[in-house]
PDB file of C-alpha atoms in Angstrom:
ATOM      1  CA  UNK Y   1     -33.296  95.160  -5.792  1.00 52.00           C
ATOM      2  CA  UNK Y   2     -32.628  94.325  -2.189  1.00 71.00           C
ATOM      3  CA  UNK Y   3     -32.318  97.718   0.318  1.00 86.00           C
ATOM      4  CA  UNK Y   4     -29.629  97.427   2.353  1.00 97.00           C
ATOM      5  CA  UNK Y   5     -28.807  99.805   4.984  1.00 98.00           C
ATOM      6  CA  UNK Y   6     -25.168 101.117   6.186  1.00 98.00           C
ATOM      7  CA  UNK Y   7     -24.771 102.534   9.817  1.00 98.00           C
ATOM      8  CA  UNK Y   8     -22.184 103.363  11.806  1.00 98.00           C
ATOM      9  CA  UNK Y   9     -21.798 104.445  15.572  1.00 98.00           C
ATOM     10  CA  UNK Y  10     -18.721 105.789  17.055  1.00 98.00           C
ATOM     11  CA  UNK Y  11     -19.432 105.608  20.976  1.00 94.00           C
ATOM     12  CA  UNK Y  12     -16.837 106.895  23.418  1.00 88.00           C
ATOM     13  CA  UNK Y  13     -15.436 103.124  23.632  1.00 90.00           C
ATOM     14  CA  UNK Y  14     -16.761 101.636  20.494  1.00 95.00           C
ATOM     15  CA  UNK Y  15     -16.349 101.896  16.425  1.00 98.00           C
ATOM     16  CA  UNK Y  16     -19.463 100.132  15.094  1.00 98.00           C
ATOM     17  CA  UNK Y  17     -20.218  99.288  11.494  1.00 98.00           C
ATOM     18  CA  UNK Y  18     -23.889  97.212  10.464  1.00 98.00           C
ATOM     19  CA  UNK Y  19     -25.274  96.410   7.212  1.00 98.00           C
ATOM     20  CA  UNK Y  20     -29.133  95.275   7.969  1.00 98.00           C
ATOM     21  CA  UNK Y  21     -31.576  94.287   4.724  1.00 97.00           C
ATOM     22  CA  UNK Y  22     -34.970  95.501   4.359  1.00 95.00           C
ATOM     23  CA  UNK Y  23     -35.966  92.638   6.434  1.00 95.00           C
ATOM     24  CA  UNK Y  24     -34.042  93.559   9.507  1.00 96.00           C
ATOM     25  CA  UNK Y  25     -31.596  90.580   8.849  1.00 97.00           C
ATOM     26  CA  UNK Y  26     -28.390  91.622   9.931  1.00 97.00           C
ATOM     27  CA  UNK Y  27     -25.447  90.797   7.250  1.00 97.00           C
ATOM     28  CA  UNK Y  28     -22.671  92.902   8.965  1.00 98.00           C
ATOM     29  CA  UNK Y  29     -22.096  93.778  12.502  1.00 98.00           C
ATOM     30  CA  UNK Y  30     -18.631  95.164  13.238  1.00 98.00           C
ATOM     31  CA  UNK Y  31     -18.135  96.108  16.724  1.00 96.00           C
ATOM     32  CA  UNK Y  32     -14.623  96.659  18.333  1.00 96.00           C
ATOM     33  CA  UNK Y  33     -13.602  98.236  21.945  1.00 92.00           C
ATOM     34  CA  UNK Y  34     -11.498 101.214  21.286  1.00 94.00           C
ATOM     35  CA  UNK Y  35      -7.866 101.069  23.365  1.00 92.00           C
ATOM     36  CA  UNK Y  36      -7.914 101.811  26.921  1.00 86.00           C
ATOM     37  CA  UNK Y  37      -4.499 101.854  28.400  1.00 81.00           C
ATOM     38  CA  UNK Y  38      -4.132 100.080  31.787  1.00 76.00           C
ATOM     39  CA  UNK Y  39      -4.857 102.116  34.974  1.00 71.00           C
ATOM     40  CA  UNK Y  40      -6.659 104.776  33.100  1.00 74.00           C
ATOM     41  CA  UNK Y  41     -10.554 105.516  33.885  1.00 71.00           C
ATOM     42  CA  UNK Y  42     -11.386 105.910  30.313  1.00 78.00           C
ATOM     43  CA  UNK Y  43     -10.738 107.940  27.273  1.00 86.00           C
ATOM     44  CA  UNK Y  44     -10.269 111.782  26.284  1.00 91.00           C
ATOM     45  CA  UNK Y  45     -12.386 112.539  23.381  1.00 94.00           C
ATOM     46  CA  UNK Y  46      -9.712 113.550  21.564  1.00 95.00           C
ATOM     47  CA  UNK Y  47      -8.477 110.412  22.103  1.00 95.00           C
ATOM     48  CA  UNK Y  48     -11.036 108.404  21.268  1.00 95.00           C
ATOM     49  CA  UNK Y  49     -11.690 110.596  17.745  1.00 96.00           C
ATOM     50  CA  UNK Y  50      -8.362 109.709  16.627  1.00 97.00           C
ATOM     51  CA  UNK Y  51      -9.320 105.861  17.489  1.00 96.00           C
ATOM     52  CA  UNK Y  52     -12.126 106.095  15.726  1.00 97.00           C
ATOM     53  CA  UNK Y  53     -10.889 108.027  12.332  1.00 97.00           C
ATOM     54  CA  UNK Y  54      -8.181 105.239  12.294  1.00 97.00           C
ATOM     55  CA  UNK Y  55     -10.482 102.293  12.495  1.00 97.00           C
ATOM     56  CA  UNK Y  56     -13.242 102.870  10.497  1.00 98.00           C
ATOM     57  CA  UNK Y  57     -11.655 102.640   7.084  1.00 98.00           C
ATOM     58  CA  UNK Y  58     -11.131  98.895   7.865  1.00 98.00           C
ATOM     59  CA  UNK Y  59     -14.431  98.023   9.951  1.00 98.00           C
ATOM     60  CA  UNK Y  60     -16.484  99.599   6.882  1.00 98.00           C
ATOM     61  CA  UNK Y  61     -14.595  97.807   3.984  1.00 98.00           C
ATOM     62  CA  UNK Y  62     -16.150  94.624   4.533  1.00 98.00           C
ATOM     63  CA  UNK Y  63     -19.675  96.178   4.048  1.00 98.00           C
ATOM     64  CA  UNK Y  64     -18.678  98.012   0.859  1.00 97.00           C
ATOM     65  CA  UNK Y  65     -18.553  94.681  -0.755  1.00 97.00           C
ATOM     66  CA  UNK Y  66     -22.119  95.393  -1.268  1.00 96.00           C
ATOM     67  CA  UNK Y  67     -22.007  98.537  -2.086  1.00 96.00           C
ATOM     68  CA  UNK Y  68     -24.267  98.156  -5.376  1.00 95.00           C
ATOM     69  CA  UNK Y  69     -26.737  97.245  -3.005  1.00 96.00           C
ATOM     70  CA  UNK Y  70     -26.822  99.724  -0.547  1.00 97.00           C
ATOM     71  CA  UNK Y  71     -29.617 102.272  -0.623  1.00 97.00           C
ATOM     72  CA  UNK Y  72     -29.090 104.763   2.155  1.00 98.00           C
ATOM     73  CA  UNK Y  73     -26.297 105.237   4.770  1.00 98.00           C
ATOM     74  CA  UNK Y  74     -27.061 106.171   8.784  1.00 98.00           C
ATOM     75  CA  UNK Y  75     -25.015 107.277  11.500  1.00 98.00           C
ATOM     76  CA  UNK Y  76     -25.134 108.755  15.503  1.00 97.00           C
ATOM     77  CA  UNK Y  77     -23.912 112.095  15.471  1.00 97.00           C
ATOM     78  CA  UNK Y  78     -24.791 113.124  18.880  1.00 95.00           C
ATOM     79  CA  UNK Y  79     -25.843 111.240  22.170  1.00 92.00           C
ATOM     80  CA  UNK Y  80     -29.492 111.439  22.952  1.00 89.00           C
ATOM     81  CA  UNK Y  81     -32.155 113.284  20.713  1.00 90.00           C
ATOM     82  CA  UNK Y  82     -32.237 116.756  22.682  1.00 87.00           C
ATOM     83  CA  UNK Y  83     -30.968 120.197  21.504  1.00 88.00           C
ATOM     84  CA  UNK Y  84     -27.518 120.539  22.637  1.00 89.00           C
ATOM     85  CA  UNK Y  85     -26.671 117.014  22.790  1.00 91.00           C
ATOM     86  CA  UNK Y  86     -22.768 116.997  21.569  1.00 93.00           C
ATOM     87  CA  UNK Y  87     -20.015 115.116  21.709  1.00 94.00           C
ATOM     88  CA  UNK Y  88     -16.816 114.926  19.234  1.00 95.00           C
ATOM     89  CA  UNK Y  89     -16.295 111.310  19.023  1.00 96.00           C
ATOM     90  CA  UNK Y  90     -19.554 111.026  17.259  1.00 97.00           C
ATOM     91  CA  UNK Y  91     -18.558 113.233  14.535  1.00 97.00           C
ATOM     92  CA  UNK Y  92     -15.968 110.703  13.438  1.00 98.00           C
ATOM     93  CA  UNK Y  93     -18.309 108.151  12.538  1.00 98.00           C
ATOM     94  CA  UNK Y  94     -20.613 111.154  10.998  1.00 98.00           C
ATOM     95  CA  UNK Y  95     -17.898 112.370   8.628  1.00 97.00           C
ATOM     96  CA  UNK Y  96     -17.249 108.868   7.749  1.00 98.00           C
ATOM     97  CA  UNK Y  97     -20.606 107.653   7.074  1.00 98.00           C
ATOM     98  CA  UNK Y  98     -21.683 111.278   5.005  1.00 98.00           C
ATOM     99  CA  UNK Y  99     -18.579 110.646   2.500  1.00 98.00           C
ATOM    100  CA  UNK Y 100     -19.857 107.511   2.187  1.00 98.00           C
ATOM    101  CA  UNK Y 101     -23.291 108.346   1.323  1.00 98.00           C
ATOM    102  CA  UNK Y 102     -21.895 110.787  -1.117  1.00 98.00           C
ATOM    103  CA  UNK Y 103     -19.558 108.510  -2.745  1.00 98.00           C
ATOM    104  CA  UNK Y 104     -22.487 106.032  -3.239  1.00 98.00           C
ATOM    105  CA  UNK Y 105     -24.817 109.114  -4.154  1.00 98.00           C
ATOM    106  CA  UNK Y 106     -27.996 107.441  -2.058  1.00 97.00           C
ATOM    107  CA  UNK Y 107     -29.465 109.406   0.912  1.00 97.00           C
ATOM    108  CA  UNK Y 108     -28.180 109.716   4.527  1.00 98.00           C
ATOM    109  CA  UNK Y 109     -29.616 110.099   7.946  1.00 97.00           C
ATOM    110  CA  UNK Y 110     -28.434 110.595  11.176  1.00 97.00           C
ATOM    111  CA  UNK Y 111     -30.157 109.853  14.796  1.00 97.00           C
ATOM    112  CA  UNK Y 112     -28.671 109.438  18.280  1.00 95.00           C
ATOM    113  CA  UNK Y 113     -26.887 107.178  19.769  1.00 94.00           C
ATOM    114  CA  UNK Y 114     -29.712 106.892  22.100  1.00 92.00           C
ATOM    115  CA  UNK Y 115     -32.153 106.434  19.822  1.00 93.00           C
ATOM    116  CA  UNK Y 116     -29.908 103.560  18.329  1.00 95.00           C
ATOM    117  CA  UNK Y 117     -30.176 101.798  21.427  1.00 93.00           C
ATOM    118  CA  UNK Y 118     -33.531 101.745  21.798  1.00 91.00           C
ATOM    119  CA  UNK Y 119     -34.029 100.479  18.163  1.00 94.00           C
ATOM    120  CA  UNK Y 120     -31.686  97.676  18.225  1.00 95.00           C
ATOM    121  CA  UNK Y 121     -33.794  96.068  21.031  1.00 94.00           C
ATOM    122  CA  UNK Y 122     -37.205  97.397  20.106  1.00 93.00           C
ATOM    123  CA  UNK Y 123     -37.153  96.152  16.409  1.00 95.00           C
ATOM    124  CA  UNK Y 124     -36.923  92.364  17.732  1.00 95.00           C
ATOM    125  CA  UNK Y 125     -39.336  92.769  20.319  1.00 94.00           C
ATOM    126  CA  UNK Y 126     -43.149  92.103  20.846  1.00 92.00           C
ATOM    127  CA  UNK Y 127     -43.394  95.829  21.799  1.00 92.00           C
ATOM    128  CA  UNK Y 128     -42.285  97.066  18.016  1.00 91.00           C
ATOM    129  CA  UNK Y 129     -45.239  98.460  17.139  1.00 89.00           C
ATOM    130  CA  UNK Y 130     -46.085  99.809  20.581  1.00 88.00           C
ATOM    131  CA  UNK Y 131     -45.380 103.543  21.227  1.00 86.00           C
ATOM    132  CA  UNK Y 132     -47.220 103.519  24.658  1.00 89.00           C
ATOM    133  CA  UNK Y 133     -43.933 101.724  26.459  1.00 95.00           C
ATOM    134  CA  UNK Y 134     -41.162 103.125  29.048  1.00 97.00           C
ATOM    135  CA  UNK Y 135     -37.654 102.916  27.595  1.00 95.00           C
ATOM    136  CA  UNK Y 136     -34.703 102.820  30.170  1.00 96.00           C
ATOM    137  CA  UNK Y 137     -31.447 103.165  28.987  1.00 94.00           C
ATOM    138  CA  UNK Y 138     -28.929 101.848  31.324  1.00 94.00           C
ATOM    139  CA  UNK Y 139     -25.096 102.333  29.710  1.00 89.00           C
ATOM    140  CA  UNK Y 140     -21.834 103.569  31.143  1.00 83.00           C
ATOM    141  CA  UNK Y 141     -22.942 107.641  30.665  1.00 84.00           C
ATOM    142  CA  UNK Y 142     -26.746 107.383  30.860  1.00 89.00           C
ATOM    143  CA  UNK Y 143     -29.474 106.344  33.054  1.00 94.00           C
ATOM    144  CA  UNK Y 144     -32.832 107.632  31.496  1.00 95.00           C
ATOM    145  CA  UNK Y 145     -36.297 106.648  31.449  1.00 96.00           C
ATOM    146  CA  UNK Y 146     -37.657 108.236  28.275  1.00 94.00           C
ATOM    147  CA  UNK Y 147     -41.757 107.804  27.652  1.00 95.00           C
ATOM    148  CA  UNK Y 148     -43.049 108.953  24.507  1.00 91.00           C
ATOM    149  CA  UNK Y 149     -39.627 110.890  23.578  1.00 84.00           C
ATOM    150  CA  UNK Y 150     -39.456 112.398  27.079  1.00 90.00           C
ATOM    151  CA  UNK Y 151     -37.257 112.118  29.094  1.00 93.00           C
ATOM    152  CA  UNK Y 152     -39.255 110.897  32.537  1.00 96.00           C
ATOM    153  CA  UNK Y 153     -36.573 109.831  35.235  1.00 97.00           C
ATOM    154  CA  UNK Y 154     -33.184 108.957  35.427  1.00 96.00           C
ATOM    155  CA  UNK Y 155     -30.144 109.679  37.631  1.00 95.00           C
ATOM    156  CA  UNK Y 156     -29.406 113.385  38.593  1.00 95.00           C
ATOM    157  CA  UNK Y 157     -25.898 112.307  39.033  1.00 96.00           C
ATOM    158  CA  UNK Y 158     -23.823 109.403  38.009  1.00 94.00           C
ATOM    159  CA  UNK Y 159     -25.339 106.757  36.067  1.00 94.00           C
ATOM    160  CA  UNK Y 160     -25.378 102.697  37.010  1.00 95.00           C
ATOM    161  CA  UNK Y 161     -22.547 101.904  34.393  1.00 93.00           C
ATOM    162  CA  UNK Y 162     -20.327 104.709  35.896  1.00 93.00           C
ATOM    163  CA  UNK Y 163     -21.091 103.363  39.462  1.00 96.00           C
ATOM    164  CA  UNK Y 164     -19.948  99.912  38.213  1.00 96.00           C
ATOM    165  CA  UNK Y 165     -16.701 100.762  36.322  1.00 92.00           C
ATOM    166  CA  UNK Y 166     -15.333 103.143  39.667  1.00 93.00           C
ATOM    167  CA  UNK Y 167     -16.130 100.057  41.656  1.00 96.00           C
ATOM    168  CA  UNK Y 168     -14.342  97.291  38.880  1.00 94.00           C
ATOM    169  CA  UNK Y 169     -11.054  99.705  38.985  1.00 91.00           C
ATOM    170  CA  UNK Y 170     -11.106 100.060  42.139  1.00 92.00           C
ATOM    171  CA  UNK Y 171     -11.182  96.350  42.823  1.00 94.00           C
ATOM    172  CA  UNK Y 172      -8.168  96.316  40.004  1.00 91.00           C
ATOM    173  CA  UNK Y 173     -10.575  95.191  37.087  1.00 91.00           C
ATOM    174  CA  UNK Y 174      -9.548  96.193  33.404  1.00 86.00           C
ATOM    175  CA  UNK Y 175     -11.712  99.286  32.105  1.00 83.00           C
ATOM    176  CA  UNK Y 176     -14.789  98.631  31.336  1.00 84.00           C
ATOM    177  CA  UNK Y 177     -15.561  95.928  33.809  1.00 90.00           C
ATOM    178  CA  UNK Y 178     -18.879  95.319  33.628  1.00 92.00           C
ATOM    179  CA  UNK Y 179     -19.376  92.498  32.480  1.00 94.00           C
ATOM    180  CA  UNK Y 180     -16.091  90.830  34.765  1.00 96.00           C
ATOM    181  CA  UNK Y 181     -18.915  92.421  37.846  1.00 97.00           C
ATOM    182  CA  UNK Y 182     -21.534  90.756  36.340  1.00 97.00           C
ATOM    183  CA  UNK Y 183     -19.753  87.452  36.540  1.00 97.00           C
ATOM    184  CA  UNK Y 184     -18.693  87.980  40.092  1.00 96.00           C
ATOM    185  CA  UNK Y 185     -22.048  89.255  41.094  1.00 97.00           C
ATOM    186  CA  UNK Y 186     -23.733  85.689  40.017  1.00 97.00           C
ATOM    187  CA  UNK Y 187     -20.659  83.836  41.343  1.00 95.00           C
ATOM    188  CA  UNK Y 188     -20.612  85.153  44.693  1.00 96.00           C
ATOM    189  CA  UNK Y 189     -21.876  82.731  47.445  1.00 88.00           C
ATOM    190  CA  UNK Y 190     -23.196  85.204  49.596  1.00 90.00           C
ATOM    191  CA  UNK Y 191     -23.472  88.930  49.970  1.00 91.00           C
ATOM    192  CA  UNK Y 192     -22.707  91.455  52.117  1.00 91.00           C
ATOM    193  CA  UNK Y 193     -25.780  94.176  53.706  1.00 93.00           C
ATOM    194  CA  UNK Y 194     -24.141  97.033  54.512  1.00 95.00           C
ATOM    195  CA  UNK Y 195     -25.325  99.259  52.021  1.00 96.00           C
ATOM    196  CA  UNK Y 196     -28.221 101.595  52.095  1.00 96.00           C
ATOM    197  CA  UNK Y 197     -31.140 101.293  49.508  1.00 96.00           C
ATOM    198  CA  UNK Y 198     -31.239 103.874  46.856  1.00 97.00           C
ATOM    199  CA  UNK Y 199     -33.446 106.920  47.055  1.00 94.00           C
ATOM    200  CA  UNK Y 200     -35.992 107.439  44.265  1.00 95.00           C
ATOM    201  CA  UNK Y 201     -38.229 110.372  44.124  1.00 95.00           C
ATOM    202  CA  UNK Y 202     -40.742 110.861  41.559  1.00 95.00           C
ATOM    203  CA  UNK Y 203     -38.748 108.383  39.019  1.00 96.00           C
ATOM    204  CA  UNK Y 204     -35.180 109.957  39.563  1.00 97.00           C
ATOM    205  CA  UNK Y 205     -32.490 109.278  42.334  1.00 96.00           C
ATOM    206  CA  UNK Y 206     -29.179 109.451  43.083  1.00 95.00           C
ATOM    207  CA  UNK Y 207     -26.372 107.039  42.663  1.00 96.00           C
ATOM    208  CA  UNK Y 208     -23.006 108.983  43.974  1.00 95.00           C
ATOM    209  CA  UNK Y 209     -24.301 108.120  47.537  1.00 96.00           C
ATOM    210  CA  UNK Y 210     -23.890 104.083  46.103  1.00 97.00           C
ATOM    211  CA  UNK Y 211     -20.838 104.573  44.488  1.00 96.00           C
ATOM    212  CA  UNK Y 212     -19.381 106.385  48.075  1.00 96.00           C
ATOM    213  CA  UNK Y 213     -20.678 103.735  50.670  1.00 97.00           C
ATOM    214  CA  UNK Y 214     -19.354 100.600  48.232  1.00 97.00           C
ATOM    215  CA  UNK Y 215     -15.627 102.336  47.609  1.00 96.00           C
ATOM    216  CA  UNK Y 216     -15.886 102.745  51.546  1.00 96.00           C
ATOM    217  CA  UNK Y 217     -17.118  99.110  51.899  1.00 96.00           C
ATOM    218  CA  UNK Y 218     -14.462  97.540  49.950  1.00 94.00           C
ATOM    219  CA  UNK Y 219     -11.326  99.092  51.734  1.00 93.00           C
ATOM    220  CA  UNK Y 220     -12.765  97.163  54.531  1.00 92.00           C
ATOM    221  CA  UNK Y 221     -12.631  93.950  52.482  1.00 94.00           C
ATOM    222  CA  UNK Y 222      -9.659  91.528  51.523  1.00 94.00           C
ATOM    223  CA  UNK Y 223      -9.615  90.528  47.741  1.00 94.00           C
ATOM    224  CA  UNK Y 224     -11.276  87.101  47.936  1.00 94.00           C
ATOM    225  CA  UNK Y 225     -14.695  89.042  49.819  1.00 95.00           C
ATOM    226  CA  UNK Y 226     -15.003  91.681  47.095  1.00 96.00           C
ATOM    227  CA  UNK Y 227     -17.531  89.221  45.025  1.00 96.00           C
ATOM    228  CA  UNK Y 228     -19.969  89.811  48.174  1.00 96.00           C
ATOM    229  CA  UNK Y 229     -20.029  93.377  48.165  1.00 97.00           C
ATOM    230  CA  UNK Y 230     -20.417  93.388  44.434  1.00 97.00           C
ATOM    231  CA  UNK Y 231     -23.569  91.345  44.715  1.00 97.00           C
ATOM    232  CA  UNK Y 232     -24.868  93.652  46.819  1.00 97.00           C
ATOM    233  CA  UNK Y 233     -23.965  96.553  44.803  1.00 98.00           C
ATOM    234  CA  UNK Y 234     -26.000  95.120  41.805  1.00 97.00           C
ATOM    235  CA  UNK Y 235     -28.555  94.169  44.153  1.00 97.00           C
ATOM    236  CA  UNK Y 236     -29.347  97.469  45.067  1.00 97.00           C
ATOM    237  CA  UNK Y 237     -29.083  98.547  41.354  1.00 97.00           C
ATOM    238  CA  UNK Y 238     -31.826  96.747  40.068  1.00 97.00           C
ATOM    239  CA  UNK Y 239     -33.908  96.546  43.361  1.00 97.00           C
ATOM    240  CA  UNK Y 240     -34.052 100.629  42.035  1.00 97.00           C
ATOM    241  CA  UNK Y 241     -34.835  99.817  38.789  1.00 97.00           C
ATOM    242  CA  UNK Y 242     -37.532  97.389  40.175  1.00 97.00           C
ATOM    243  CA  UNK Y 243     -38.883 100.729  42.497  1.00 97.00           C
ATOM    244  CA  UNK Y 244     -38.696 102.527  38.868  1.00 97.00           C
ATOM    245  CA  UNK Y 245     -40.613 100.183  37.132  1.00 98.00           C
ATOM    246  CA  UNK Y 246     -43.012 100.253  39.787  1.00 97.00           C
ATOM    247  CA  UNK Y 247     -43.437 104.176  39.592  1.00 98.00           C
ATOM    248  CA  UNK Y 248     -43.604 104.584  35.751  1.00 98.00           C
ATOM    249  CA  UNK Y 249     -46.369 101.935  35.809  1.00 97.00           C
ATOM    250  CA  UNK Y 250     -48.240 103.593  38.782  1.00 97.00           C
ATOM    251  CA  UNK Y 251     -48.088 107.023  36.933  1.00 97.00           C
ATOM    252  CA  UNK Y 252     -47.887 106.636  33.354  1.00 96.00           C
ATOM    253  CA  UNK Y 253     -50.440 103.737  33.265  1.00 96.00           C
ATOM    254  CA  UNK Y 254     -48.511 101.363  31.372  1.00 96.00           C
ATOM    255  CA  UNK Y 255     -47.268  97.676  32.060  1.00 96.00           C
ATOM    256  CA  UNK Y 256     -44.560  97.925  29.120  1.00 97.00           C
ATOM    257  CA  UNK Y 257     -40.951  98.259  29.677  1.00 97.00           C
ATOM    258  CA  UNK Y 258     -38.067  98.427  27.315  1.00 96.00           C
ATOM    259  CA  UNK Y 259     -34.251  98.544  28.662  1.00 96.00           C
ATOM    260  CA  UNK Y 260     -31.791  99.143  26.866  1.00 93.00           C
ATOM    261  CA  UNK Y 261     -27.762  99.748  26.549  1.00 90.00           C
ATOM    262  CA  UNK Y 262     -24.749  97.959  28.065  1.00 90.00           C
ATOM    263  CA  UNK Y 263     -26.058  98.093  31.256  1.00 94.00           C
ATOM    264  CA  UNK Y 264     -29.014  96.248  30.459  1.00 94.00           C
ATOM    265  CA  UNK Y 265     -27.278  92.833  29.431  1.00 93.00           C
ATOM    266  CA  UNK Y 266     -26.136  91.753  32.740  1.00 96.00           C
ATOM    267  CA  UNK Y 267     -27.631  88.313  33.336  1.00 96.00           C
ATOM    268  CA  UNK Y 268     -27.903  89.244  37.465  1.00 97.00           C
ATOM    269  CA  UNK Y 269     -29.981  92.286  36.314  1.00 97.00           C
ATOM    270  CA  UNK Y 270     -32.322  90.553  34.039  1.00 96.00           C
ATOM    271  CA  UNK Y 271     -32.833  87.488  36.010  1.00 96.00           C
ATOM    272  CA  UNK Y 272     -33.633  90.175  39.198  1.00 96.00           C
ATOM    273  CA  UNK Y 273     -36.364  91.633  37.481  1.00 97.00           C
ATOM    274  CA  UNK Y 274     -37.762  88.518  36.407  1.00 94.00           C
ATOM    275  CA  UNK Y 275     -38.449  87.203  39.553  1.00 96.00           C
ATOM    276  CA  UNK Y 276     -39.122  90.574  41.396  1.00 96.00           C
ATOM    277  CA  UNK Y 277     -41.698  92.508  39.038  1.00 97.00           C
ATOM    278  CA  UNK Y 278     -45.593  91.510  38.855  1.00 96.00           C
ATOM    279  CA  UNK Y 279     -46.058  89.016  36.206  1.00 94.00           C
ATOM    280  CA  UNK Y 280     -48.739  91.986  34.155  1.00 96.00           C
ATOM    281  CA  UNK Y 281     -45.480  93.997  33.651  1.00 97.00           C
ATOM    282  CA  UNK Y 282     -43.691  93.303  30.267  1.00 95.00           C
ATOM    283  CA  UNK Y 283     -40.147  93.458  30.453  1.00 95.00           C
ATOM    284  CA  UNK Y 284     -38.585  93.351  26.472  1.00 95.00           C
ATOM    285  CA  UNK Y 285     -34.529  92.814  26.673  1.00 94.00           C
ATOM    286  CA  UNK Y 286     -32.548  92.568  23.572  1.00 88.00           C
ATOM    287  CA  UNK Y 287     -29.361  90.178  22.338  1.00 91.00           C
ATOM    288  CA  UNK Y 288     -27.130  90.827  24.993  1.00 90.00           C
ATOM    289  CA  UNK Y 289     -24.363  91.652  21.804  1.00 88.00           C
ATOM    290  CA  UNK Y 290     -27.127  94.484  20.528  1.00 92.00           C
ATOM    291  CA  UNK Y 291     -27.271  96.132  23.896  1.00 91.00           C
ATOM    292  CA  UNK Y 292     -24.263  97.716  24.041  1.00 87.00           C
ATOM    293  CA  UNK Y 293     -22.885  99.990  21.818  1.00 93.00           C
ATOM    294  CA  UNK Y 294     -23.578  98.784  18.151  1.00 95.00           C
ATOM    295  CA  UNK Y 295     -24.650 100.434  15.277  1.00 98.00           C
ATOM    296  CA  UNK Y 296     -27.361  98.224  14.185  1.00 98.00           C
ATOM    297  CA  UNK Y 297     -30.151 100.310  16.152  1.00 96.00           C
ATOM    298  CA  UNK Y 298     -29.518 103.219  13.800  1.00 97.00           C
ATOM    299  CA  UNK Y 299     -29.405 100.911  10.500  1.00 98.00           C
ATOM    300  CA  UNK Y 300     -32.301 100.282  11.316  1.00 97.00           C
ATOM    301  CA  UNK Y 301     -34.103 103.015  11.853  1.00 97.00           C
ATOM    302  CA  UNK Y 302     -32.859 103.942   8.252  1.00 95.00           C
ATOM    303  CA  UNK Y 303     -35.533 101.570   7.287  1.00 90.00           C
ATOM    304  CA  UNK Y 304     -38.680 103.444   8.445  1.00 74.00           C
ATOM    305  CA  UNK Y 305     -36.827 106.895   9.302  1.00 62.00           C
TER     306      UNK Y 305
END
């Protein structure tokens, strides 16, 4: 009998459902933005539990059509794989998927969110097989490089996706406006250089100093000059991730790069690093849909976990 595995993800601003074969074939992939009133910056977690508990009873129907078929059930139940890593909109999609797995009487398994990420883009990859790679995970609450399951840079403050949203609501952009940024970032005819280069110091910097100088910036601005400043703003993003990349492969001795999370699908970003990093680097990117917040990564890793 075909194995088929269930997982589910319940992210601050997304309730995921995937069904993936022993294969990796994807058969179900259920991913829907949780409610964000206008003019707010985001979600309570109580908020976003209730979302979540409410939803999931119709994003997992479709995938217990096969429920004869399914042979073990996954889930996130926490953000990143450390001790102490908690947060209560996970443990909606964790209740949900462990009544499942009883109700079906097959095993269950749980994993981070984190961890999800980095599965979702590393399973389709060249670099599958390949422990010896640098994983950044660029989403809306994280900015980590993790090497060999430690953690070995990141941001000590905000991370790129927060920098980006602050900077899309300020411009009057519906939350989360990344991807609207993205857009305006490869639209923009010019942009501005008023903004100071990030600092990086033995693989971690600082991005609130960014996020200050660009709110400053755009006061300056009328509406149809915001695209410039947000080029620039994404410019000096990824010219840190380039300074990064450069670092990790100076001091950890490897040419292999994995990234990871929502972050990570902007076309400006990707087609940056492209033409700025030495052609020995590998640079793996996943499905722009499987680098946000899905729960494919962790169906997945139900296959080999």
């Amino acid at each position: 009998m075909a194995e088929l595995i269930l997982g589910v993800d319940t992210s601050n601003y997304r309730t995921s459902v995937a069904l993936v074969n022993e294969k990796g074939e994807i058969l179900y992939n259920h991913r829907e933005l949780l409610k964000i009133p206008d003019g707010k910056k985001g979600l309570r977690q109580s908020e976003a539990f209730f979302q979540h508990v409410m939803r999931l009873p119709e994003a997992l129907e479709p995938a217990l059509e096969y429920r004869d078929k399914i042979t073990k059930v996954t889930c996130s139940s926490r953000p990143r794989p450390r001790e102490g890593s908690y947060m209560p909109c996970f443990m909606a999609g964790e209740r949900a998927a462990r009544e499942v797995a009883m109700a079906l009487n097959v095993p269950f398994s749980e994993f981070s969110h984190q961890e999800g990420h980095v599965e979702a883009v590393k399973y389709y990859s060249p670099l599958r097989d390949i422990e010896d790679a640098v994983f950044f995970h660029f989403s809306g609450g994280t900015t980590e490089a993790v090497y060999k399951n430690e953690i070995a840079g990141g941001t000590l403050d905000i991370a790129f996706g927060q920098v980006l949203d602050r900077l899309g609501q300020k411009i009057g952009l519906k939350f989360p406006s990344g991807e609207e940024l993205d857009r305006m970032a490869l639209t923009a005819g010019a942009e501005t250089a008023v903004l100071k280069p990030v600092n990086i110091r033995n693989g971690y910097l600082n991005m609130s100093g960014l996020e200050t100088q660009s709110m400053r910036q755009l006061e300056a601005l009328e509406p149809d000059e915001y695209p410039t400043l947000v080029r620039e703003v994404f410019h000096k993003l990824t010219d840190a991730i380039v300074r990064m990349t450069l670092y990790f492969k100076e001091t950890l001795r490897t040419d292999r790069f994995i990234f990871a999370g929502g972050v990570s699908a902007s076309v400006y970003i990707r087609n940056y690093l492209k033409e700025n990093l030495p052609e020995e680097i590998v640079t793996v990117f996943g499905d722009p849909e499987l680098s946000g917040d899905n729960a494919v990564g962790v169906a997945l890793l139900g296959l080999s976990k």
